[in-house]
């Protein structure tokens, strides 16, 4: 069986696949670029029976490889690495310049220059892929697009399982046809960036994305691949729900963000359950791409005017965000969080995995327990 039992019911596998054979429990720690995912967190999750992930996004190829070495020194268990796909040039550079002018007051307030946004948008993809082919890791996942069939085949030949993040049935079919081994189905509830393959500003607002359970069911009926379910999952009962809907495992990000092993700032961790922040919103304010974060002053003031220009806006605002964090000001920091952020628990990662597994057991037991209703 793919999973060893925890209690009576966690041991029941959803599907006997190469992917589920890598972890004892159907719990995957999401790759959170920008610092949240780090070797201590990934190692703790993998050691506890889940699947830990490193996030290579925004890192140099050398930094990615250094983190892989650090993780291997901490655990012999399987883990994954996530890559960002290369992005097209800014469709409207003038719009980025206009946004930069709007942010001039922020730069003055935090006494920091705006970042140089006219930079390469490939995130070092080819160099990172070359490293992962030369020194393979168990799993490589992709965000913001689908790799070529050649790249996926090369990773498979190296013994690496591949997973592509999808937010629609069309994207799922594309990844399946390209040769992905698995899919990460991301609902609109997820914190951080939406992993859409093509950023279409016409879909902002009410057309921003599908809820996880509906999307998971649609993808399950359209594509015969193992599915990781991601989006707002914080409790074991929610994991039970996505497993029942056809996922082979649940991918949790915000739930692990509050762990002491997480690389997120203390400012970010405290904000997750701070009553000052009443909700989340999809915004382009910090990066130029829709991403879900806690609503703060920066999102309210600049979100409506941010252009669809990723990663250009990300680079433009990088210095501002760093300066605000250093000043302990959460009102100008990208506090990425899923819709379930108030359910965050300040627990060591291994303990959180254990608690989630126990909750999953309880949820499954309640589903299989005899009904207490009348015999009529």
Tab-separated table of C-alpha atoms in Angstrom:
chain	number	residue	atom	x	y	z
A	1	UNK	CA	0.000	0.000	0.000
A	2	UNK	CA	1.137	3.538	-0.683
A	3	UNK	CA	0.571	4.832	2.856
A	4	UNK	CA	1.231	3.236	6.189
A	5	UNK	CA	-1.700	3.517	8.538
A	6	UNK	CA	-2.040	6.132	11.218
A	7	UNK	CA	-4.859	4.845	13.366
A	8	UNK	CA	-7.260	2.814	11.269
A	9	UNK	CA	-8.010	4.774	8.143
A	10	UNK	CA	-5.060	6.845	6.914
A	11	UNK	CA	-3.500	3.660	5.591
A	12	UNK	CA	-6.068	3.353	2.827
A	13	UNK	CA	-4.373	4.608	-0.349
A	14	UNK	CA	-6.226	6.686	-2.880
A	15	UNK	CA	-4.210	5.217	-5.698
A	16	UNK	CA	-1.132	3.011	-5.943
A	17	UNK	CA	1.126	5.271	-8.019
A	18	UNK	CA	4.823	6.047	-8.205
A	19	UNK	CA	4.051	9.417	-6.641
A	20	UNK	CA	2.199	8.104	-3.585
A	21	UNK	CA	4.975	5.591	-3.045
A	22	UNK	CA	7.261	8.474	-2.102
A	23	UNK	CA	5.413	9.436	1.074
A	24	UNK	CA	3.752	7.635	3.962
A	25	UNK	CA	1.020	10.231	4.510
A	26	UNK	CA	-1.000	12.086	1.841
A	27	UNK	CA	0.368	15.448	2.999
A	28	UNK	CA	2.557	17.610	0.773
A	29	UNK	CA	4.164	20.845	1.946
A	30	UNK	CA	3.661	23.404	-0.808
A	31	UNK	CA	6.687	25.111	-2.339
A	32	UNK	CA	6.433	28.750	-1.234
A	33	UNK	CA	8.853	31.011	-3.100
A	34	UNK	CA	10.252	34.060	-1.407
A	35	UNK	CA	11.591	32.310	1.673
A	36	UNK	CA	8.743	30.332	3.226
A	37	UNK	CA	9.962	26.974	1.938
A	38	UNK	CA	13.463	26.136	3.122
A	39	UNK	CA	15.563	23.035	3.924
A	40	UNK	CA	14.586	22.834	7.635
A	41	UNK	CA	10.861	22.921	6.820
A	42	UNK	CA	11.038	20.495	3.894
A	43	UNK	CA	13.205	18.080	5.876
A	44	UNK	CA	10.849	18.127	8.870
A	45	UNK	CA	7.825	17.364	6.694
A	46	UNK	CA	9.539	14.566	4.783
A	47	UNK	CA	10.900	13.024	7.973
A	48	UNK	CA	7.389	13.086	9.464
A	49	UNK	CA	5.993	11.060	6.555
A	50	UNK	CA	4.831	13.778	4.185
A	51	UNK	CA	6.557	15.222	1.131
A	52	UNK	CA	8.601	18.365	1.677
A	53	UNK	CA	9.300	20.832	-1.125
A	54	UNK	CA	11.914	23.452	-1.897
A	55	UNK	CA	10.954	26.516	-3.927
A	56	UNK	CA	13.536	27.486	-6.546
A	57	UNK	CA	11.590	30.554	-7.683
A	58	UNK	CA	13.521	33.841	-7.380
A	59	UNK	CA	16.711	31.967	-6.460
A	60	UNK	CA	19.829	31.674	-8.567
A	61	UNK	CA	20.652	28.199	-9.887
A	62	UNK	CA	23.586	28.053	-7.455
A	63	UNK	CA	21.355	28.965	-4.506
A	64	UNK	CA	18.846	26.305	-5.530
A	65	UNK	CA	21.563	23.667	-5.637
A	66	UNK	CA	22.934	24.757	-2.263
A	67	UNK	CA	19.493	24.322	-0.688
A	68	UNK	CA	19.178	20.863	-2.240
A	69	UNK	CA	22.508	19.892	-0.660
A	70	UNK	CA	21.391	21.271	2.702
A	71	UNK	CA	18.130	19.325	2.505
A	72	UNK	CA	19.899	16.088	1.611
A	73	UNK	CA	22.120	16.557	4.668
A	74	UNK	CA	18.991	16.747	6.841
A	75	UNK	CA	16.971	13.847	5.437
A	76	UNK	CA	17.271	10.791	3.232
A	77	UNK	CA	13.528	10.862	2.574
A	78	UNK	CA	12.100	11.909	-0.832
A	79	UNK	CA	11.425	15.597	-1.494
A	80	UNK	CA	10.547	17.900	-4.356
A	81	UNK	CA	11.806	21.067	-6.014
A	82	UNK	CA	9.534	23.603	-7.712
A	83	UNK	CA	10.545	25.651	-10.770
A	84	UNK	CA	8.935	28.759	-12.235
A	85	UNK	CA	8.427	28.600	-15.981
A	86	UNK	CA	9.892	31.450	-18.099
A	87	UNK	CA	7.524	34.355	-18.649
A	88	UNK	CA	6.981	36.517	-21.746
A	89	UNK	CA	8.296	40.094	-21.892
A	90	UNK	CA	6.075	42.792	-20.418
A	91	UNK	CA	3.185	43.334	-22.822
A	92	UNK	CA	3.080	47.052	-22.031
A	93	UNK	CA	6.340	48.461	-20.589
A	94	UNK	CA	4.750	51.911	-20.460
A	95	UNK	CA	2.189	50.605	-17.957
A	96	UNK	CA	5.030	49.512	-15.671
A	97	UNK	CA	6.559	52.982	-15.907
A	98	UNK	CA	3.224	54.548	-14.975
A	99	UNK	CA	2.935	52.224	-11.980
A	100	UNK	CA	6.467	53.150	-10.948
A	101	UNK	CA	5.434	56.799	-10.907
A	102	UNK	CA	2.486	55.935	-8.687
A	103	UNK	CA	4.827	54.178	-6.252
A	104	UNK	CA	7.212	57.127	-5.987
A	105	UNK	CA	5.611	58.208	-2.724
A	106	UNK	CA	6.160	54.744	-1.251
A	107	UNK	CA	9.832	54.892	-2.239
A	108	UNK	CA	10.176	58.258	-0.517
A	109	UNK	CA	8.390	57.065	2.615
A	110	UNK	CA	10.532	53.949	3.015
A	111	UNK	CA	13.663	55.761	1.791
A	112	UNK	CA	14.512	53.126	-0.779
A	113	UNK	CA	14.723	53.257	-4.589
A	114	UNK	CA	12.319	51.311	-6.736
A	115	UNK	CA	13.803	48.192	-8.250
A	116	UNK	CA	15.160	47.719	-11.763
A	117	UNK	CA	12.261	45.938	-13.411
A	118	UNK	CA	13.708	45.584	-16.929
A	119	UNK	CA	15.298	42.219	-16.270
A	120	UNK	CA	15.215	38.693	-17.652
A	121	UNK	CA	11.913	36.934	-17.001
A	122	UNK	CA	13.121	33.332	-17.284
A	123	UNK	CA	14.074	32.888	-13.582
A	124	UNK	CA	17.162	30.938	-14.681
A	125	UNK	CA	14.950	28.088	-15.849
A	126	UNK	CA	17.364	26.403	-18.259
A	127	UNK	CA	20.282	26.463	-15.816
A	128	UNK	CA	18.120	25.108	-12.996
A	129	UNK	CA	16.764	22.362	-15.217
A	130	UNK	CA	20.305	21.401	-16.235
A	131	UNK	CA	21.282	21.025	-12.565
A	132	UNK	CA	18.235	18.872	-11.852
A	133	UNK	CA	19.012	16.643	-14.836
A	134	UNK	CA	22.663	16.302	-13.812
A	135	UNK	CA	21.854	15.571	-10.156
A	136	UNK	CA	18.226	14.364	-10.080
A	137	UNK	CA	15.788	14.826	-7.200
A	138	UNK	CA	12.703	12.643	-6.594
A	139	UNK	CA	10.083	15.178	-7.726
A	140	UNK	CA	10.136	18.401	-9.766
A	141	UNK	CA	7.006	20.514	-10.071
A	142	UNK	CA	6.336	23.526	-12.280
A	143	UNK	CA	4.373	26.739	-11.844
A	144	UNK	CA	3.238	29.416	-14.352
A	145	UNK	CA	3.188	27.113	-17.342
A	146	UNK	CA	3.872	23.664	-18.722
A	147	UNK	CA	7.350	22.472	-19.741
A	148	UNK	CA	7.979	21.040	-23.174
A	149	UNK	CA	7.452	17.349	-23.782
A	150	UNK	CA	11.218	17.091	-24.248
A	151	UNK	CA	11.976	18.568	-20.813
A	152	UNK	CA	9.418	16.331	-19.097
A	153	UNK	CA	10.766	13.265	-20.887
A	154	UNK	CA	14.341	14.142	-19.920
A	155	UNK	CA	13.387	14.407	-16.257
A	156	UNK	CA	11.498	11.123	-16.437
A	157	UNK	CA	14.540	9.457	-17.992
A	158	UNK	CA	16.615	10.777	-15.084
A	159	UNK	CA	14.226	9.090	-12.647
A	160	UNK	CA	12.377	12.228	-11.569
A	161	UNK	CA	8.606	12.389	-11.234
A	162	UNK	CA	7.106	15.591	-12.633
A	163	UNK	CA	4.037	17.556	-11.576
A	164	UNK	CA	2.557	20.591	-13.310
A	165	UNK	CA	0.409	23.142	-11.475
A	166	UNK	CA	-2.931	23.630	-13.232
A	167	UNK	CA	-5.917	25.888	-12.595
A	168	UNK	CA	-8.275	24.651	-15.319
A	169	UNK	CA	-9.218	21.535	-17.246
A	170	UNK	CA	-7.587	22.959	-20.378
A	171	UNK	CA	-4.269	23.379	-18.546
A	172	UNK	CA	-4.606	19.864	-17.128
A	173	UNK	CA	-5.057	18.393	-20.602
A	174	UNK	CA	-2.037	20.330	-21.879
A	175	UNK	CA	0.158	18.974	-19.078
A	176	UNK	CA	-1.114	15.426	-19.589
A	177	UNK	CA	-0.456	15.552	-23.318
A	178	UNK	CA	3.062	16.932	-22.693
A	179	UNK	CA	3.880	13.950	-20.487
A	180	UNK	CA	3.567	15.185	-16.897
A	181	UNK	CA	3.481	12.354	-14.346
A	182	UNK	CA	1.083	14.190	-12.023
A	183	UNK	CA	-0.833	17.437	-11.621
A	184	UNK	CA	-1.115	19.919	-8.786
A	185	UNK	CA	-4.703	21.165	-9.022
A	186	UNK	CA	-4.796	24.649	-7.511
A	187	UNK	CA	-8.081	26.193	-6.443
A	188	UNK	CA	-8.691	29.912	-6.210
A	189	UNK	CA	-8.606	29.626	-2.397
A	190	UNK	CA	-4.823	29.135	-2.450
A	191	UNK	CA	-2.445	31.664	-0.973
A	192	UNK	CA	0.289	33.243	-3.055
A	193	UNK	CA	0.323	33.292	-6.825
A	194	UNK	CA	-2.266	31.597	-8.946
A	195	UNK	CA	-0.342	29.163	-11.124
A	196	UNK	CA	-2.171	29.925	-14.360
A	197	UNK	CA	-0.265	29.049	-17.535
A	198	UNK	CA	-1.236	32.311	-19.216
A	199	UNK	CA	-1.951	35.471	-17.269
A	200	UNK	CA	-5.096	36.994	-18.739
A	201	UNK	CA	-6.151	40.251	-17.020
A	202	UNK	CA	-9.599	39.907	-18.571
A	203	UNK	CA	-10.250	37.133	-16.050
A	204	UNK	CA	-9.525	39.319	-13.012
A	205	UNK	CA	-12.357	39.738	-10.533
A	206	UNK	CA	-15.279	37.340	-10.761
A	207	UNK	CA	-13.516	35.199	-13.353
A	208	UNK	CA	-10.360	34.831	-11.262
A	209	UNK	CA	-10.551	31.066	-10.857
A	210	UNK	CA	-12.439	27.970	-9.793
A	211	UNK	CA	-12.897	26.629	-6.279
A	212	UNK	CA	-10.791	23.591	-5.432
A	213	UNK	CA	-13.475	20.906	-5.033
A	214	UNK	CA	-15.256	21.804	-8.263
A	215	UNK	CA	-11.988	22.062	-10.192
A	216	UNK	CA	-10.623	18.840	-8.710
A	217	UNK	CA	-13.710	16.911	-9.768
A	218	UNK	CA	-13.601	18.339	-13.285
A	219	UNK	CA	-9.915	17.523	-13.719
A	220	UNK	CA	-10.362	14.044	-12.223
A	221	UNK	CA	-12.999	13.260	-14.865
A	222	UNK	CA	-10.930	14.727	-17.706
A	223	UNK	CA	-7.371	13.531	-17.099
A	224	UNK	CA	-6.109	10.124	-15.857
A	225	UNK	CA	-3.195	11.395	-13.754
A	226	UNK	CA	-2.493	11.435	-9.989
A	227	UNK	CA	-3.696	14.733	-8.524
A	228	UNK	CA	-2.357	16.833	-5.683
A	229	UNK	CA	-5.072	19.155	-4.351
A	230	UNK	CA	-4.095	22.674	-3.276
A	231	UNK	CA	-6.091	25.651	-2.066
A	232	UNK	CA	-7.096	26.762	1.427
A	233	UNK	CA	-6.492	23.385	3.096
A	234	UNK	CA	-5.716	23.712	6.809
A	235	UNK	CA	-7.299	20.717	8.594
A	236	UNK	CA	-7.316	16.949	8.289
A	237	UNK	CA	-11.033	16.895	7.511
A	238	UNK	CA	-10.354	19.034	4.451
A	239	UNK	CA	-7.668	16.579	3.385
A	240	UNK	CA	-10.238	13.804	3.704
A	241	UNK	CA	-12.580	15.780	1.476
A	242	UNK	CA	-10.083	16.210	-1.369
A	243	UNK	CA	-9.018	12.561	-1.119
A	244	UNK	CA	-12.666	11.566	-1.423
A	245	UNK	CA	-12.932	13.850	-4.457
A	246	UNK	CA	-10.125	11.981	-6.218
A	247	UNK	CA	-6.836	13.523	-5.113
A	248	UNK	CA	-3.961	11.240	-4.108
A	249	UNK	CA	-2.660	13.822	-1.618
A	250	UNK	CA	-3.263	17.338	-0.326
A	251	UNK	CA	-0.745	20.158	-0.770
A	252	UNK	CA	-0.746	22.693	2.079
A	253	UNK	CA	1.126	25.990	2.085
A	254	UNK	CA	-0.333	28.504	4.538
A	255	UNK	CA	-0.741	25.743	7.142
A	256	UNK	CA	3.049	25.244	7.178
A	257	UNK	CA	3.890	28.946	6.885
A	258	UNK	CA	3.371	29.466	10.622
A	259	UNK	CA	5.705	26.623	11.651
A	260	UNK	CA	8.938	27.604	13.423
A	261	UNK	CA	10.942	25.851	10.671
A	262	UNK	CA	9.336	28.025	7.986
A	263	UNK	CA	11.526	30.702	6.460
A	264	UNK	CA	8.708	33.260	6.533
A	265	UNK	CA	9.332	36.382	8.594
A	266	UNK	CA	7.906	36.651	12.097
A	267	UNK	CA	5.925	39.619	10.801
A	268	UNK	CA	4.255	37.375	8.226
A	269	UNK	CA	3.634	34.542	10.690
A	270	UNK	CA	1.955	36.831	13.233
A	271	UNK	CA	-0.207	38.439	10.568
A	272	UNK	CA	-1.851	35.123	9.648
A	273	UNK	CA	-3.978	35.157	12.798
A	274	UNK	CA	-3.874	38.893	13.597
A	275	UNK	CA	-7.497	40.170	13.781
A	276	UNK	CA	-6.266	43.384	12.144
A	277	UNK	CA	-6.325	41.495	8.831
A	278	UNK	CA	-9.915	40.580	8.120
A	279	UNK	CA	-9.495	38.680	4.872
A	280	UNK	CA	-7.548	37.912	1.729
A	281	UNK	CA	-7.730	39.160	-1.832
A	282	UNK	CA	-6.232	38.336	-5.205
A	283	UNK	CA	-4.006	41.253	-6.163
A	284	UNK	CA	-1.418	42.310	-8.724
A	285	UNK	CA	-0.114	45.076	-6.447
A	286	UNK	CA	3.172	43.446	-5.446
A	287	UNK	CA	4.130	41.316	-8.448
A	288	UNK	CA	1.967	42.098	-11.470
A	289	UNK	CA	0.359	38.638	-11.340
A	290	UNK	CA	-2.741	37.608	-9.367
A	291	UNK	CA	-1.685	36.416	-5.918
A	292	UNK	CA	-3.746	35.934	-2.766
A	293	UNK	CA	-2.600	37.810	0.303
A	294	UNK	CA	-3.874	39.453	3.466
A	295	UNK	CA	-5.503	42.752	2.556
A	296	UNK	CA	-3.344	45.637	3.779
A	297	UNK	CA	-2.877	49.293	2.915
A	298	UNK	CA	-0.635	48.617	-0.090
A	299	UNK	CA	-3.181	46.298	-1.688
A	300	UNK	CA	-6.040	48.716	-1.077
A	301	UNK	CA	-4.187	51.736	-2.454
A	302	UNK	CA	-2.276	50.204	-5.356
A	303	UNK	CA	-4.010	46.955	-6.286
A	304	UNK	CA	-6.597	48.561	-8.570
A	305	UNK	CA	-3.854	50.216	-10.642
A	306	UNK	CA	-1.194	47.489	-10.864
A	307	UNK	CA	-0.542	46.342	-14.442
A	308	UNK	CA	-0.454	42.766	-15.680
A	309	UNK	CA	3.340	42.625	-15.811
A	310	UNK	CA	5.053	39.726	-14.062
A	311	UNK	CA	7.799	39.478	-12.927
A	312	UNK	CA	8.476	43.104	-13.771
A	313	UNK	CA	6.295	44.486	-10.951
A	314	UNK	CA	7.814	41.922	-8.586
A	315	UNK	CA	11.256	43.389	-9.229
A	316	UNK	CA	9.915	46.951	-9.100
A	317	UNK	CA	8.482	46.511	-5.584
A	318	UNK	CA	11.166	44.219	-4.135
A	319	UNK	CA	13.040	46.980	-2.324
A	320	UNK	CA	9.856	48.496	-0.943
A	321	UNK	CA	8.712	45.189	0.488
A	322	UNK	CA	12.099	44.498	2.046
A	323	UNK	CA	12.258	47.966	3.612
A	324	UNK	CA	8.734	47.676	5.031
A	325	UNK	CA	9.537	44.280	6.524
A	326	UNK	CA	12.740	45.627	8.085
A	327	UNK	CA	10.713	48.459	9.608
A	328	UNK	CA	8.205	45.966	11.045
A	329	UNK	CA	5.432	47.485	8.931
A	330	UNK	CA	3.002	44.832	7.641
A	331	UNK	CA	1.052	47.383	5.603
A	332	UNK	CA	3.439	47.332	2.648
A	333	UNK	CA	4.536	43.688	2.679
A	334	UNK	CA	3.162	40.892	0.522
A	335	UNK	CA	1.558	38.767	3.225
A	336	UNK	CA	0.645	35.812	1.023
A	337	UNK	CA	-2.013	33.631	2.637
A	338	UNK	CA	-4.794	31.256	1.642
A	339	UNK	CA	-8.423	31.759	2.541
A	340	UNK	CA	-8.038	29.517	5.588
A	341	UNK	CA	-5.248	31.600	7.140
A	342	UNK	CA	-7.089	32.120	10.447
A	343	UNK	CA	-6.814	28.364	11.028
A	344	UNK	CA	-2.995	28.546	11.087
A	345	UNK	CA	-1.386	26.749	14.027
A	346	UNK	CA	1.999	27.608	15.509
A	347	UNK	CA	3.248	24.028	15.687
A	348	UNK	CA	6.552	22.411	14.731
A	349	UNK	CA	6.221	20.991	11.230
A	350	UNK	CA	6.515	17.354	12.307
A	351	UNK	CA	3.875	17.871	14.984
A	352	UNK	CA	1.584	19.575	12.470
A	353	UNK	CA	1.890	16.606	10.117
A	354	UNK	CA	1.013	14.298	13.016
A	355	UNK	CA	-2.017	16.405	13.997
A	356	UNK	CA	-3.245	16.567	10.404
A	357	UNK	CA	-2.913	12.792	10.079
A	358	UNK	CA	-4.883	12.268	13.298
A	359	UNK	CA	-7.594	14.651	12.070
A	360	UNK	CA	-7.682	12.801	8.760
A	361	UNK	CA	-8.133	9.522	10.629
A	362	UNK	CA	-11.011	10.974	12.615
A	363	UNK	CA	-12.691	12.363	9.512
A	364	UNK	CA	-12.456	9.046	7.686
A	365	UNK	CA	-13.709	7.162	10.720
A	366	UNK	CA	-16.750	9.419	10.967
A	367	UNK	CA	-17.556	8.745	7.313
A	368	UNK	CA	-17.440	4.978	7.774
A	369	UNK	CA	-19.090	4.799	11.206
A	370	UNK	CA	-22.591	3.212	11.338
A	371	UNK	CA	-25.409	5.736	11.231
A	372	UNK	CA	-27.174	6.475	14.540
A	373	UNK	CA	-30.438	7.183	12.811
A	374	UNK	CA	-33.601	5.107	13.265
A	375	UNK	CA	-34.060	1.714	11.646
A	376	UNK	CA	-37.126	2.871	9.746
